[in-house]
Short mmCIF file of C-alpha atoms in Angstrom, two decimals:
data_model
loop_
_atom_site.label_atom_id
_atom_site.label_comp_id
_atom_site.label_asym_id
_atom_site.label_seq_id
_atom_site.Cartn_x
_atom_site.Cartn_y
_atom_site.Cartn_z
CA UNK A 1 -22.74 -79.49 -4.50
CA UNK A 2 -24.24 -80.09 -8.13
CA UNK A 3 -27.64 -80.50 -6.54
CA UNK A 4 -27.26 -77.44 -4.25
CA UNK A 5 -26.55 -75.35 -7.63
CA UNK A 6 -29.54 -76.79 -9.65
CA UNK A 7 -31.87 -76.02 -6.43
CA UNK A 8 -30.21 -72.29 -6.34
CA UNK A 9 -31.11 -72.17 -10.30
CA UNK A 10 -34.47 -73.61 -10.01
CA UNK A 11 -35.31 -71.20 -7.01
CA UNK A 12 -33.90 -68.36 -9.13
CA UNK A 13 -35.72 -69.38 -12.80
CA UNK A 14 -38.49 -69.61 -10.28
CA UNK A 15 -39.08 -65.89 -8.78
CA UNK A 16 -37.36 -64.88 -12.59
CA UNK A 17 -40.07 -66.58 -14.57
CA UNK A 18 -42.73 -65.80 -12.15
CA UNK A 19 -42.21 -61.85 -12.06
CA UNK A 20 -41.24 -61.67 -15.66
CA UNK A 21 -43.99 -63.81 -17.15
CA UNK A 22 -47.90 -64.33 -16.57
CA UNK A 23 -47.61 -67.69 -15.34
CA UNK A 24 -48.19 -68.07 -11.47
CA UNK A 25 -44.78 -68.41 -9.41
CA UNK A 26 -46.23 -71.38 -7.55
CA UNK A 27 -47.29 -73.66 -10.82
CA UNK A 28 -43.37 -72.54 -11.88
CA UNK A 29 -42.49 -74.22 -7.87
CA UNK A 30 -44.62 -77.37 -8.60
CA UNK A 31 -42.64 -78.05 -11.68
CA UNK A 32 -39.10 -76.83 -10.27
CA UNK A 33 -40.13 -79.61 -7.46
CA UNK A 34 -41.27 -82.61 -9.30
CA UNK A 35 -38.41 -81.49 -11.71
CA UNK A 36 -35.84 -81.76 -8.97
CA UNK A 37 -37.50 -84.15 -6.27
CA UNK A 38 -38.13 -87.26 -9.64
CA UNK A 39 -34.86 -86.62 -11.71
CA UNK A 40 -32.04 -85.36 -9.40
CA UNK A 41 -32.98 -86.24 -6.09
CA UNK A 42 -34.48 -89.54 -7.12
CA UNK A 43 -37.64 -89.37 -5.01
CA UNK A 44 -41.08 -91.37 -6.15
CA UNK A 45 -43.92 -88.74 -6.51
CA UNK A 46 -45.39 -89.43 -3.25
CA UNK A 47 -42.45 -88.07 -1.42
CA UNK A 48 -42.01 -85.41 -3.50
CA UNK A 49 -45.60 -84.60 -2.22
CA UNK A 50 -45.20 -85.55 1.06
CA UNK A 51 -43.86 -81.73 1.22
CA UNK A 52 -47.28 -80.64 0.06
CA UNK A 53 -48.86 -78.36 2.84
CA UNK A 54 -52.16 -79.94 3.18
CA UNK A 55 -52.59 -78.47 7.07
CA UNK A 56 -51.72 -75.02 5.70
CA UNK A 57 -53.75 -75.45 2.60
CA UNK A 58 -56.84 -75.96 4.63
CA UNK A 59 -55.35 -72.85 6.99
CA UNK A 60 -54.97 -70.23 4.22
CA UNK A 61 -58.06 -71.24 2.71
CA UNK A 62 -60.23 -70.84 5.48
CA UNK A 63 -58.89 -67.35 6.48
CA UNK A 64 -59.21 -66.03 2.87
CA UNK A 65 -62.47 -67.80 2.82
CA UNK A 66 -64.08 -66.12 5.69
CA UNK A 67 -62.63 -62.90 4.84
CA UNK A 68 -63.87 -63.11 1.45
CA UNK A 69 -67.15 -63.33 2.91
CA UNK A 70 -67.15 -60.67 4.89
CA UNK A 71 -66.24 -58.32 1.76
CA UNK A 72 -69.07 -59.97 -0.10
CA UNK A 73 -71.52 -58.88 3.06
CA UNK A 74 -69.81 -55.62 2.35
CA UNK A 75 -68.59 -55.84 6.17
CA UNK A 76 -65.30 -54.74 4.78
CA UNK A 77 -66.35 -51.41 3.28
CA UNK A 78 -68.35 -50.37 5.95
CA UNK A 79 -64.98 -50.54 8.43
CA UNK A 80 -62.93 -48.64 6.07
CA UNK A 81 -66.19 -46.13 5.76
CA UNK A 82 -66.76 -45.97 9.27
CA UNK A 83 -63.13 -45.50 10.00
CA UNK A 84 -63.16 -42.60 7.38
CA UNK A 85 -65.92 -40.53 8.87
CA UNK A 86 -63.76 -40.57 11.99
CA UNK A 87 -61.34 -37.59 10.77
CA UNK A 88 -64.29 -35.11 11.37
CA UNK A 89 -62.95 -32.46 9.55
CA UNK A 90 -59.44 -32.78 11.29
CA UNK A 91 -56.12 -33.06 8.43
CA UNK A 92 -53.67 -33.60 10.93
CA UNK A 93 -55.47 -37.41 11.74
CA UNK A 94 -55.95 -38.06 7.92
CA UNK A 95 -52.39 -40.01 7.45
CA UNK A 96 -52.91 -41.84 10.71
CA UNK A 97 -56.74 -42.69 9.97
CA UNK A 98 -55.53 -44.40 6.68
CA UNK A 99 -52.26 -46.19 8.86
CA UNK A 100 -55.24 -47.93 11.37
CA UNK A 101 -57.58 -48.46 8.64
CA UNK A 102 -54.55 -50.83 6.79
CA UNK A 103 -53.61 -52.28 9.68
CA UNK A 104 -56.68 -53.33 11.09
CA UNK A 105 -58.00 -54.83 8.20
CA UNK A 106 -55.12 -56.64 7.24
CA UNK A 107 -54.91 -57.76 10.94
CA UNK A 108 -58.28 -59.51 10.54
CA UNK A 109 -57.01 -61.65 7.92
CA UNK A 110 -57.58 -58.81 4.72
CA UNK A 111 -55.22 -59.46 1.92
CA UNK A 112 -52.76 -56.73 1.77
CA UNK A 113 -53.60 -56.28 -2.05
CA UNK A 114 -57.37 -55.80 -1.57
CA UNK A 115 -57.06 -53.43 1.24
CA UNK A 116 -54.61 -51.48 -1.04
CA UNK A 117 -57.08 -51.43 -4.01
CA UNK A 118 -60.08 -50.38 -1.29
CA UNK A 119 -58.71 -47.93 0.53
CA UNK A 120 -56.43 -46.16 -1.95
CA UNK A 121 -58.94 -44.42 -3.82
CA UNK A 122 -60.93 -43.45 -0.67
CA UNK A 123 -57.64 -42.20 1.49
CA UNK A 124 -55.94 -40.29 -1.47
CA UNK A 125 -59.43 -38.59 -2.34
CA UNK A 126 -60.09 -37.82 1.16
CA UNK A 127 -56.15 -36.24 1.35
CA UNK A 128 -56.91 -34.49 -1.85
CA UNK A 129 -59.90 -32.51 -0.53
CA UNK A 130 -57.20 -31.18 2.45
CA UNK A 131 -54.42 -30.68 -0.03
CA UNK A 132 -52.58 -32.57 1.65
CA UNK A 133 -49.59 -34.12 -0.87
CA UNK A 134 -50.19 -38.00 -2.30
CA UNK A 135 -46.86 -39.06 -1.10
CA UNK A 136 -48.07 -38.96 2.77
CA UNK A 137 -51.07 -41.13 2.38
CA UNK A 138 -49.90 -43.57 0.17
CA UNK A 139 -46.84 -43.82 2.23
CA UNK A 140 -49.14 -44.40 5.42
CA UNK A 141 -51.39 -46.66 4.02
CA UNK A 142 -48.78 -49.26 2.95
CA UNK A 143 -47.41 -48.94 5.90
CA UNK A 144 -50.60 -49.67 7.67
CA UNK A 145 -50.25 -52.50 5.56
CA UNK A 146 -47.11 -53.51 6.39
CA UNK A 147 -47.86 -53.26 10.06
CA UNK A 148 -51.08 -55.51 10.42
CA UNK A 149 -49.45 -58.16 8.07
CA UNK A 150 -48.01 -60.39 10.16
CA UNK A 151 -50.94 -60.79 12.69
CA UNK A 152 -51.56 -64.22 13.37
CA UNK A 153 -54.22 -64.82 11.16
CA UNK A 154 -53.17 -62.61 8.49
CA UNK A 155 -51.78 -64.76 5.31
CA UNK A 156 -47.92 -63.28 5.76
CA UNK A 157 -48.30 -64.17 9.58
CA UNK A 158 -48.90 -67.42 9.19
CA UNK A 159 -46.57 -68.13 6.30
CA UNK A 160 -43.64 -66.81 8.60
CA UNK A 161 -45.03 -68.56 11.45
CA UNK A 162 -45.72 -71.95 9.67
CA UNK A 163 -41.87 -71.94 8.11
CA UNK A 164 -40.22 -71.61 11.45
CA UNK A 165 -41.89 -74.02 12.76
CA UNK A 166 -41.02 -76.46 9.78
CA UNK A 167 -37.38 -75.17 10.55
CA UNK A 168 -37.21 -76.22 14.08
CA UNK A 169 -37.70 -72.58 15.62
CA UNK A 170 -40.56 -71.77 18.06
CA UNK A 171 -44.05 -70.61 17.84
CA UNK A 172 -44.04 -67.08 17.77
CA UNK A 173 -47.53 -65.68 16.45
CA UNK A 174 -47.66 -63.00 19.03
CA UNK A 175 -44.19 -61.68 19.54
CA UNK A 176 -43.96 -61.43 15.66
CA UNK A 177 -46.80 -59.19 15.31
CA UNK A 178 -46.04 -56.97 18.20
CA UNK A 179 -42.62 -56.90 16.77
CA UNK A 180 -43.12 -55.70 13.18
CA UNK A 181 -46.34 -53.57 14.08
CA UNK A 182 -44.18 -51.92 16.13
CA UNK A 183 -41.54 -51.05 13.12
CA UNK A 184 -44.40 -50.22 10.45
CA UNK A 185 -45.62 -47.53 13.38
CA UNK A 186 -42.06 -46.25 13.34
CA UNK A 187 -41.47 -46.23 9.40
CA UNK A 188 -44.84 -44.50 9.26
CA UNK A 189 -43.54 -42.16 12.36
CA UNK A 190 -40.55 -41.16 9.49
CA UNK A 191 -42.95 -40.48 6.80
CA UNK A 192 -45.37 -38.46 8.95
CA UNK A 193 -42.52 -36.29 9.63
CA UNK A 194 -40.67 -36.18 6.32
CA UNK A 195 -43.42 -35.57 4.09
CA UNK A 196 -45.20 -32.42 6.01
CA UNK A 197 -47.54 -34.30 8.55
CA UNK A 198 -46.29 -31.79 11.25
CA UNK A 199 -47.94 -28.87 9.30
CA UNK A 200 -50.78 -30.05 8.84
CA UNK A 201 -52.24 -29.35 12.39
CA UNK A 202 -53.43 -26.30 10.66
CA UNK A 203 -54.94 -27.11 7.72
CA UNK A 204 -57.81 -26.08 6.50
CA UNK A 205 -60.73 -28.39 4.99
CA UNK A 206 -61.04 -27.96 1.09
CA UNK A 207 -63.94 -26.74 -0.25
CA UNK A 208 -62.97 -24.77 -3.17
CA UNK A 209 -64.39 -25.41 -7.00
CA UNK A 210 -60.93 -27.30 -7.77
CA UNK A 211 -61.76 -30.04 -5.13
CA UNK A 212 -65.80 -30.24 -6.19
CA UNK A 213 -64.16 -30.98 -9.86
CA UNK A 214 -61.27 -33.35 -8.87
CA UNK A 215 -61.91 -37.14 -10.00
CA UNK A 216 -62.09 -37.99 -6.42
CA UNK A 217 -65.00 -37.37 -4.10
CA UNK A 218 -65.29 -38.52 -0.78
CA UNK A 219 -68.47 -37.53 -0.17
CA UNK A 220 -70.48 -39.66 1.90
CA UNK A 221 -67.23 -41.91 1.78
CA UNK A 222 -68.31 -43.55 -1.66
CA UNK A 223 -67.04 -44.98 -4.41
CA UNK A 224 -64.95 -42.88 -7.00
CA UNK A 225 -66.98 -40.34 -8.89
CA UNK A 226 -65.62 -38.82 -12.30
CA UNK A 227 -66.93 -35.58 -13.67
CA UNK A 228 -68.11 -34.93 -17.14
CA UNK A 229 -68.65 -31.64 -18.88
CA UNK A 230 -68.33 -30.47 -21.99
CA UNK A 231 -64.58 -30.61 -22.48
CA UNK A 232 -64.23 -34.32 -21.13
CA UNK A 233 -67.22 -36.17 -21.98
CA UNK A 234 -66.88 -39.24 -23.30
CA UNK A 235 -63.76 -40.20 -21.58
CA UNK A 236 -62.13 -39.84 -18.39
CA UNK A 237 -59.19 -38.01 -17.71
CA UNK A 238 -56.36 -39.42 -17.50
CA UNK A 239 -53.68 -36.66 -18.75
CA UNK A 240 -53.49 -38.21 -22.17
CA UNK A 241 -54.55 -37.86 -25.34
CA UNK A 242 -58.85 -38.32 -26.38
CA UNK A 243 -57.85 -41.73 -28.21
CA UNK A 244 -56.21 -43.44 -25.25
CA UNK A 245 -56.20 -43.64 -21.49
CA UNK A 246 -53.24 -44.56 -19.62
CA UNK A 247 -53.18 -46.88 -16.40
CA UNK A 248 -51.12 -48.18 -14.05
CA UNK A 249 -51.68 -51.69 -13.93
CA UNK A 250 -50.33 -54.85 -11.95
CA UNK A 251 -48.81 -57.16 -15.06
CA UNK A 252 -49.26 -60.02 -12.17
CA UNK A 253 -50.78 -60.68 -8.93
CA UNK A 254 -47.45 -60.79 -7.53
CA UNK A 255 -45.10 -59.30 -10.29
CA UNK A 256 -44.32 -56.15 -11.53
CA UNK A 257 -46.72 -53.46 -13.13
CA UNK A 258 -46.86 -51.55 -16.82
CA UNK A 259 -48.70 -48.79 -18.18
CA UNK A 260 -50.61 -50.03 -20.55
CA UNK A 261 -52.75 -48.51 -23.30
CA UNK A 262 -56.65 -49.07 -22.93
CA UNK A 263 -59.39 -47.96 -25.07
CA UNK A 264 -61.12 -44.81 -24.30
CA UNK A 265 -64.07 -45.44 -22.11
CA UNK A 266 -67.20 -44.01 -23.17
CA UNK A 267 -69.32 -42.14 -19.99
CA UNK A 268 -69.34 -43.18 -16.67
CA UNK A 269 -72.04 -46.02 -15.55
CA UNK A 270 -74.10 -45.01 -12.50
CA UNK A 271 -72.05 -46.62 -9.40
CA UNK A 272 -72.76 -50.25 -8.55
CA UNK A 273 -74.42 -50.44 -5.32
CA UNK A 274 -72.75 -51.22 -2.39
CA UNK A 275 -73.11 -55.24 -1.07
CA UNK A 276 -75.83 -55.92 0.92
CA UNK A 277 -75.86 -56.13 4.61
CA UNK A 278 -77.25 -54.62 6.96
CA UNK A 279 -75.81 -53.62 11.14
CA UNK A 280 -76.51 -57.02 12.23
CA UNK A 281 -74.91 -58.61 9.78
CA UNK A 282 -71.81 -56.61 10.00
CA UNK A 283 -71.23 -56.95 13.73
CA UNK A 284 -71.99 -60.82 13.25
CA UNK A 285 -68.91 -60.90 10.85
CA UNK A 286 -66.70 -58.80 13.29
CA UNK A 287 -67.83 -61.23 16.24
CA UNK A 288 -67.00 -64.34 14.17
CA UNK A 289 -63.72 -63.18 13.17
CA UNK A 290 -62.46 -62.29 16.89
CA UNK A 291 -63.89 -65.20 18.06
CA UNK A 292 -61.80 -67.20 15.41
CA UNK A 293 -58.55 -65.03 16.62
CA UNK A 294 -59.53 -65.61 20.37
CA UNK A 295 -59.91 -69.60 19.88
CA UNK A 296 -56.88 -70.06 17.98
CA UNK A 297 -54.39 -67.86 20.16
CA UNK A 298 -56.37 -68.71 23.65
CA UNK A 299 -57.75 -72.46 23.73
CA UNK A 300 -55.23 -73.79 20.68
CA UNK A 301 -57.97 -74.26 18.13
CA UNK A 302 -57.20 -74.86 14.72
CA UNK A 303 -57.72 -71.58 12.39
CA UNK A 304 -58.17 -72.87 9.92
CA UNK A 305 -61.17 -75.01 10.86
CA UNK A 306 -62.24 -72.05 13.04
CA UNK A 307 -62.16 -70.00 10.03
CA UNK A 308 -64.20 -72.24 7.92
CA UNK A 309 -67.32 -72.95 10.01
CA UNK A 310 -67.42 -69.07 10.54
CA UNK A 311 -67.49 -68.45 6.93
CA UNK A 312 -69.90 -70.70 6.55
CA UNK A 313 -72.57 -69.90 9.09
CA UNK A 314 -71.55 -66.14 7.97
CA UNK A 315 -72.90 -67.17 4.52
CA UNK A 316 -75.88 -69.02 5.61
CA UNK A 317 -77.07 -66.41 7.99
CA UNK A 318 -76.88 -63.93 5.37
CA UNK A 319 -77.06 -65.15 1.73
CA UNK A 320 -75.05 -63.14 -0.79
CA UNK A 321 -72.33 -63.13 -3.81
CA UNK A 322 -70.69 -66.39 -3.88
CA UNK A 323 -67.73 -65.57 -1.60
CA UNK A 324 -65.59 -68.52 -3.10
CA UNK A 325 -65.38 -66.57 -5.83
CA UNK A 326 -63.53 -63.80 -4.17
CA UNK A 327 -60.79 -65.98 -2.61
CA UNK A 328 -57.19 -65.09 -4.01
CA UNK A 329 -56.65 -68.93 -5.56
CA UNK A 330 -53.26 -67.37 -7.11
CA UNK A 331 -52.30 -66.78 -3.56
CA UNK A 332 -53.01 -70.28 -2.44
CA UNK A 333 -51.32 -71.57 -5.37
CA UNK A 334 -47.78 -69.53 -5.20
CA UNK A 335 -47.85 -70.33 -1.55
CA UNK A 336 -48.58 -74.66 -1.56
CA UNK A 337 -45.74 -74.40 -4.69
CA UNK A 338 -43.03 -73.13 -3.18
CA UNK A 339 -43.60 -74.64 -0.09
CA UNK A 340 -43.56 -77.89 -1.59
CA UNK A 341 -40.24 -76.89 -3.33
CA UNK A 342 -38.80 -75.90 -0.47
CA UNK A 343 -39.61 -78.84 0.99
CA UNK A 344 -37.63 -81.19 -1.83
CA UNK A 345 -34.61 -78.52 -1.17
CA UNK A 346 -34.55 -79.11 2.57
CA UNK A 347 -34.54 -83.30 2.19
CA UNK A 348 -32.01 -82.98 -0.38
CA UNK A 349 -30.18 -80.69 2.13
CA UNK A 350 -29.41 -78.01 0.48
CA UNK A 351 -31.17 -75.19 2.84
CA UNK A 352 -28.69 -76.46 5.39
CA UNK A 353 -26.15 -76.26 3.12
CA UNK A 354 -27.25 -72.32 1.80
CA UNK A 355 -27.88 -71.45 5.77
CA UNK A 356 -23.96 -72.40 6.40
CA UNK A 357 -22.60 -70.80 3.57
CA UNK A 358 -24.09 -67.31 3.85
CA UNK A 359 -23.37 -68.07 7.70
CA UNK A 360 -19.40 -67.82 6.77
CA UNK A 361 -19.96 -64.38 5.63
CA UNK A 362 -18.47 -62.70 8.96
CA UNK A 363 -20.38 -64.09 11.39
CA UNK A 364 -24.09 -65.66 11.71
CA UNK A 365 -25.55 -62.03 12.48
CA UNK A 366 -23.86 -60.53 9.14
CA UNK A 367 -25.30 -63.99 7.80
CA UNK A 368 -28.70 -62.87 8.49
CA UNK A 369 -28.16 -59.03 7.39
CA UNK A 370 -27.74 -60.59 3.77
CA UNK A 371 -30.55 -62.45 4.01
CA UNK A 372 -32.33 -59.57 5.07
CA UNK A 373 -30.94 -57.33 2.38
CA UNK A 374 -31.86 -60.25 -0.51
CA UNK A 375 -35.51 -59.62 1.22
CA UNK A 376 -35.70 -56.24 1.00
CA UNK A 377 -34.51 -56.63 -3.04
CA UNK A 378 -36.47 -59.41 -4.14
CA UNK A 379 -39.53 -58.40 -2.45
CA UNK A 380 -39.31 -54.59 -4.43
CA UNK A 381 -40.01 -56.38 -7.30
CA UNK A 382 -41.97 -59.67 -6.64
CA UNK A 383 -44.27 -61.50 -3.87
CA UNK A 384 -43.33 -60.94 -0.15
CA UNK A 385 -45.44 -64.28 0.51
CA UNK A 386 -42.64 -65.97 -1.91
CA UNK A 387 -39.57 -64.41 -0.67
CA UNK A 388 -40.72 -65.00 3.37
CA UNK A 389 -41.13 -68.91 2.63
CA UNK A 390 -38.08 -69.31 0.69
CA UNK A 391 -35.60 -67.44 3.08
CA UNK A 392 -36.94 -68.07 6.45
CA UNK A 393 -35.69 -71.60 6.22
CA UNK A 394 -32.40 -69.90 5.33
CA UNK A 395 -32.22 -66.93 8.30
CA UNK A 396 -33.50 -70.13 10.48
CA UNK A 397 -30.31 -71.96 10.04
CA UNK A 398 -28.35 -69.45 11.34
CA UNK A 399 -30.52 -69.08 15.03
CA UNK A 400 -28.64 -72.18 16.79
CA UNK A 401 -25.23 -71.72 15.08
CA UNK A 402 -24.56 -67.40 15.72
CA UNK A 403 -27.19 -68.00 19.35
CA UNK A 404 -29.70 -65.72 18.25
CA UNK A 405 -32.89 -64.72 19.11
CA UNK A 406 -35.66 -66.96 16.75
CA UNK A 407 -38.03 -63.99 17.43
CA UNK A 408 -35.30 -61.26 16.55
CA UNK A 409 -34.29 -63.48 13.05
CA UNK A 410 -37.48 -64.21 11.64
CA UNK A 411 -39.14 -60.67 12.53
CA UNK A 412 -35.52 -59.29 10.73
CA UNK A 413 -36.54 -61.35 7.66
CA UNK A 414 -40.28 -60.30 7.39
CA UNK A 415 -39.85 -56.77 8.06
CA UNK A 416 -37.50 -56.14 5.00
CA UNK A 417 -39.39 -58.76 2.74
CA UNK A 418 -42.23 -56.39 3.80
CA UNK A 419 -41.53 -52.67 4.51
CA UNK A 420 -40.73 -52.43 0.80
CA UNK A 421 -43.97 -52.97 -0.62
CA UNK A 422 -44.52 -49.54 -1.06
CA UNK A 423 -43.14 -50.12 -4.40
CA UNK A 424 -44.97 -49.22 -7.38
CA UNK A 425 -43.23 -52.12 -8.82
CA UNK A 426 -44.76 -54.50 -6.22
CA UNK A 427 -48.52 -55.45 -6.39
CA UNK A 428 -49.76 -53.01 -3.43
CA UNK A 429 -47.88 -50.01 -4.69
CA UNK A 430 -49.18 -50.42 -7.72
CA UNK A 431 -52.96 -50.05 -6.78
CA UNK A 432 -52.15 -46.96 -4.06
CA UNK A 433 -50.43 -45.26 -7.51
CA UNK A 434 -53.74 -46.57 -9.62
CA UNK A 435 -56.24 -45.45 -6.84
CA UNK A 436 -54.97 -41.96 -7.42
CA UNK A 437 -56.31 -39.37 -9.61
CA UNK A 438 -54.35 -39.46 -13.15
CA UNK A 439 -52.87 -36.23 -13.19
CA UNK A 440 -51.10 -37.39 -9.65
CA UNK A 441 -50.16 -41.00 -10.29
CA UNK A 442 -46.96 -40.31 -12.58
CA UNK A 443 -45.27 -38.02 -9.37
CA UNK A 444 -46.46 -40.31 -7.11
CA UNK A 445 -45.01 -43.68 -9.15
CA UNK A 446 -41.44 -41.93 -9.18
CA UNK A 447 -41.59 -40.47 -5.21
CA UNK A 448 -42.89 -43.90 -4.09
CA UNK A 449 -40.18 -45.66 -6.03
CA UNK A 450 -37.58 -43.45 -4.18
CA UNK A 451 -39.16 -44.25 -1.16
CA UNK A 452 -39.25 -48.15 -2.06
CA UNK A 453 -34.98 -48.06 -2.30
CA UNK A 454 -34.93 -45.97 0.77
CA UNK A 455 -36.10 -48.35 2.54
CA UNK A 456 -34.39 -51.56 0.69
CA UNK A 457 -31.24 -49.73 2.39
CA UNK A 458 -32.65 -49.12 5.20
CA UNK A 459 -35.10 -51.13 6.62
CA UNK A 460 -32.39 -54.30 6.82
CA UNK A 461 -29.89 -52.09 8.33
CA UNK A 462 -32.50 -50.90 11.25
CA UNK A 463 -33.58 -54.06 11.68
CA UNK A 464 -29.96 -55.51 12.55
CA UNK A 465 -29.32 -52.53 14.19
CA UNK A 466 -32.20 -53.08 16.70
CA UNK A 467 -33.07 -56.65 16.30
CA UNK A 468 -30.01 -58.74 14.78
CA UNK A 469 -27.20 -57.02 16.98
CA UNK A 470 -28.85 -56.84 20.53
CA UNK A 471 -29.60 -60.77 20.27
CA UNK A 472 -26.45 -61.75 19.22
#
């Protein structure tokens, strides 16, 4: 039992350290493991990595990879553009335009983050010029989010896929995403309802002298403009003093955020142009990334292969940026970590051992509503991608012992490790609340913070409600 307490503390000094501190959560994993695999377990270093994902390695890489290039051949931007222009005037399809754009993107293999820091500024300027409140759209494009993260080539998707396989569950690429898009349509169902969506059927298009002024144009869909004039030049503003602007900030790629104190910038530089890339180009990416989805879910292909060649002949048909550059190498990092800790923990047992106690909580199906609720907590405050491959081995245990549904467990787990990213303490809430104009991003941290522990109560009690219970 010694060693089942030392794993519990390591996993805990773990997601502490790495929230808390700079240092990435999956170089704190690689220590915990060697830590725990050489000295207490007694293992030699090669079976400590023997727990090393190399397959999934080479999977993440090439979906980030490929994706990376098609933001470099500014493929990305011209979705979320094209995608924009589709409102044509109407308010009423604003919250729902910035729910698809989310969860398409992110179903194509988009990092959650990115998408966050992309469309944010664009969705909440384009809300702003119908007056529509910034509680709505941010709420709908996390959700989007949320919804198009567990497709099966999305990084989340495969993480929950690739963990219950390595706990003896099924396959379940498919079901899983049909499951949880289904719940981010209905959380985003809630908020279109609770937050005034209903009224805006009439609402007018904003063309006023306070919208031409705002911070936010969305004029031709481009990047964020600021406006200078006599009382403001020389520094944006932000709602504070002249000496200092304040910002919302992520303090880590997967940890929580701060408002930090920056220098005053001085006037705003012309915009950077957008990437190049033409049509062509653009519909080449798009037809290399389905084809990547269609070979790996129809004929069996590897992805991450797939994934790799694509990027490549992406980047050779059209030369750009150095895409490797843009690949999330903190991602890969936490993720190959705590795998490989996990890993050490399940030889030495005790996963099996953590699966049977919580499972003596009531009953197996109670068993996986704490695991669930742990989700929903943790993952307020730190990286979904950590939480899902720590505590999916867990909620797997319990499948074979309570009889329940592998599809109905795991999709419990990554819907409340997920739904509560909304959080402005969680690394996309905090770019929605810094993609917003400054006088709106203080009301908007608190109400999305509400909304964040609304649904840490709530999204693990729907989810055994309508998952959990019926498979039981």
């Amino acid at each position: 039992m010694w060693i089942d307490a030392l794993g519990v503390a390591a996993l805990v000094v773990t997601f502490v350290l790495g929230t808390v501190t700079k240092v990435n959560m999956g170089a704190l994993a690689f220590v915990a493991a060697f830590a725990l695999g050489l000295i207490v377990v007694g293992e030699s270093l090669p079976d400590v990595l023997l727990g090393f994902p190399t397959s999934f390695f080479l999977l993440i890489f090439g979906v980030t990879y490929l994706f990376s290039v098609a933001g470099s051949n500014g493929t990305t931007d011209w979705m979320v553009r094209g995608l924009a222009r589709a409102v044509r005037g109407r308010a009423v399809v604003v919250p729902w335009t910035l729910f698809v754009v989310g969860a398409a993107v992110v179903s194509l293999g988009g990092p959650g983050q990115a998408v966050a820091g992309i469309v944010a500024p664009i969705g909440l300027g384009l809300a702003a010029r119908f007056g529509i409140s910034p509680i709505l759209p941010a709420i709908m494009i996390v959700a989007g989010i949320c919804a198009g993260a567990f497709s099966p080539i999305s990084i989340l998707g495969i993480v929950a896929n690739e963990q219950a396989v390595r706990s003896g569950l099924p396959s379940m690429p498919i079901g899983l995403y049909l499951v949880t898009i289904s719940f981010g349509i209905g959380v985003a169902a809630v908020a279109f309802v609770l937050f005034g969506g209903l009224q805006l059927r009439r609402s007018p298009l904003r063309t006023d002298e306070s919208y031409s002024k705002s911070r936010y144009s969305t004029e031709g869909f481009g990047p964020p403009s600021r406006t200078v004039d006599n009382a403001t030049a020389g520094r944006i503003d932000t709602g504070g003093s002249d000496a200092t602007a304040k910002s919302v900030i992520p303090d880590s790629e997967f940890g929580s955020t701060k408002v930090a104190d920056q220098p005053a910038p001085g006037p705003a530089p012309a915009p950077a142009p957008a990437p190049a890339g033409g049509l062509v180009t653009h519909v080449a990416t798009l037809t290399v990334v389905l084809t990547v989805a269609v070979g790996a879910l129809a004929f069996g292909a590897d992805i991450g292969v797939l994934a790799i060649c694509g990027a490549v002949l992406l980047h050779l048909i059209a030369p750009g940026p150095n895409p490797t550059k843009q690949i999330n190498w903190d991602v890969l990092l936490l993720i190959c970590g705590v795998l490989t800790l996990i890993e050490v923990l399940k030889r030495a047992g005790t996963v099996d051992r953590l699966g049977e106690a919580v499972g003596t909580i009531g009953s197996p199906a109670i068993g996986v509503l704490v695991v669930c609720a742990v989700a929903a907590l943790i993952s307020a405050f730190a990286s979904s991608t950590a939480t899902l491959g720590i505590l999916v081995p867990i909620a797997a245990t319990l499948v074979p012992v309570g009889g329940l549904a592998p599809l109905a467990v795991v999709s419990a787990v990554g819907l409340s490790a997920t739904l509560v990213d909304a959080s402005p303490l969680s690394s996309a809430g905090a770019l929605v609340v810094a993609g917003a104009p400054a006088q709106m991003q203080r009301k908007l941290f608190r109400a999305l913070l509400v909304w964040a522990m609304a649904m840490v109560v709530a999204v693990p009690v729907a989810t055994f409600a309508f998952l959990i219970l019926p498979s039981s």
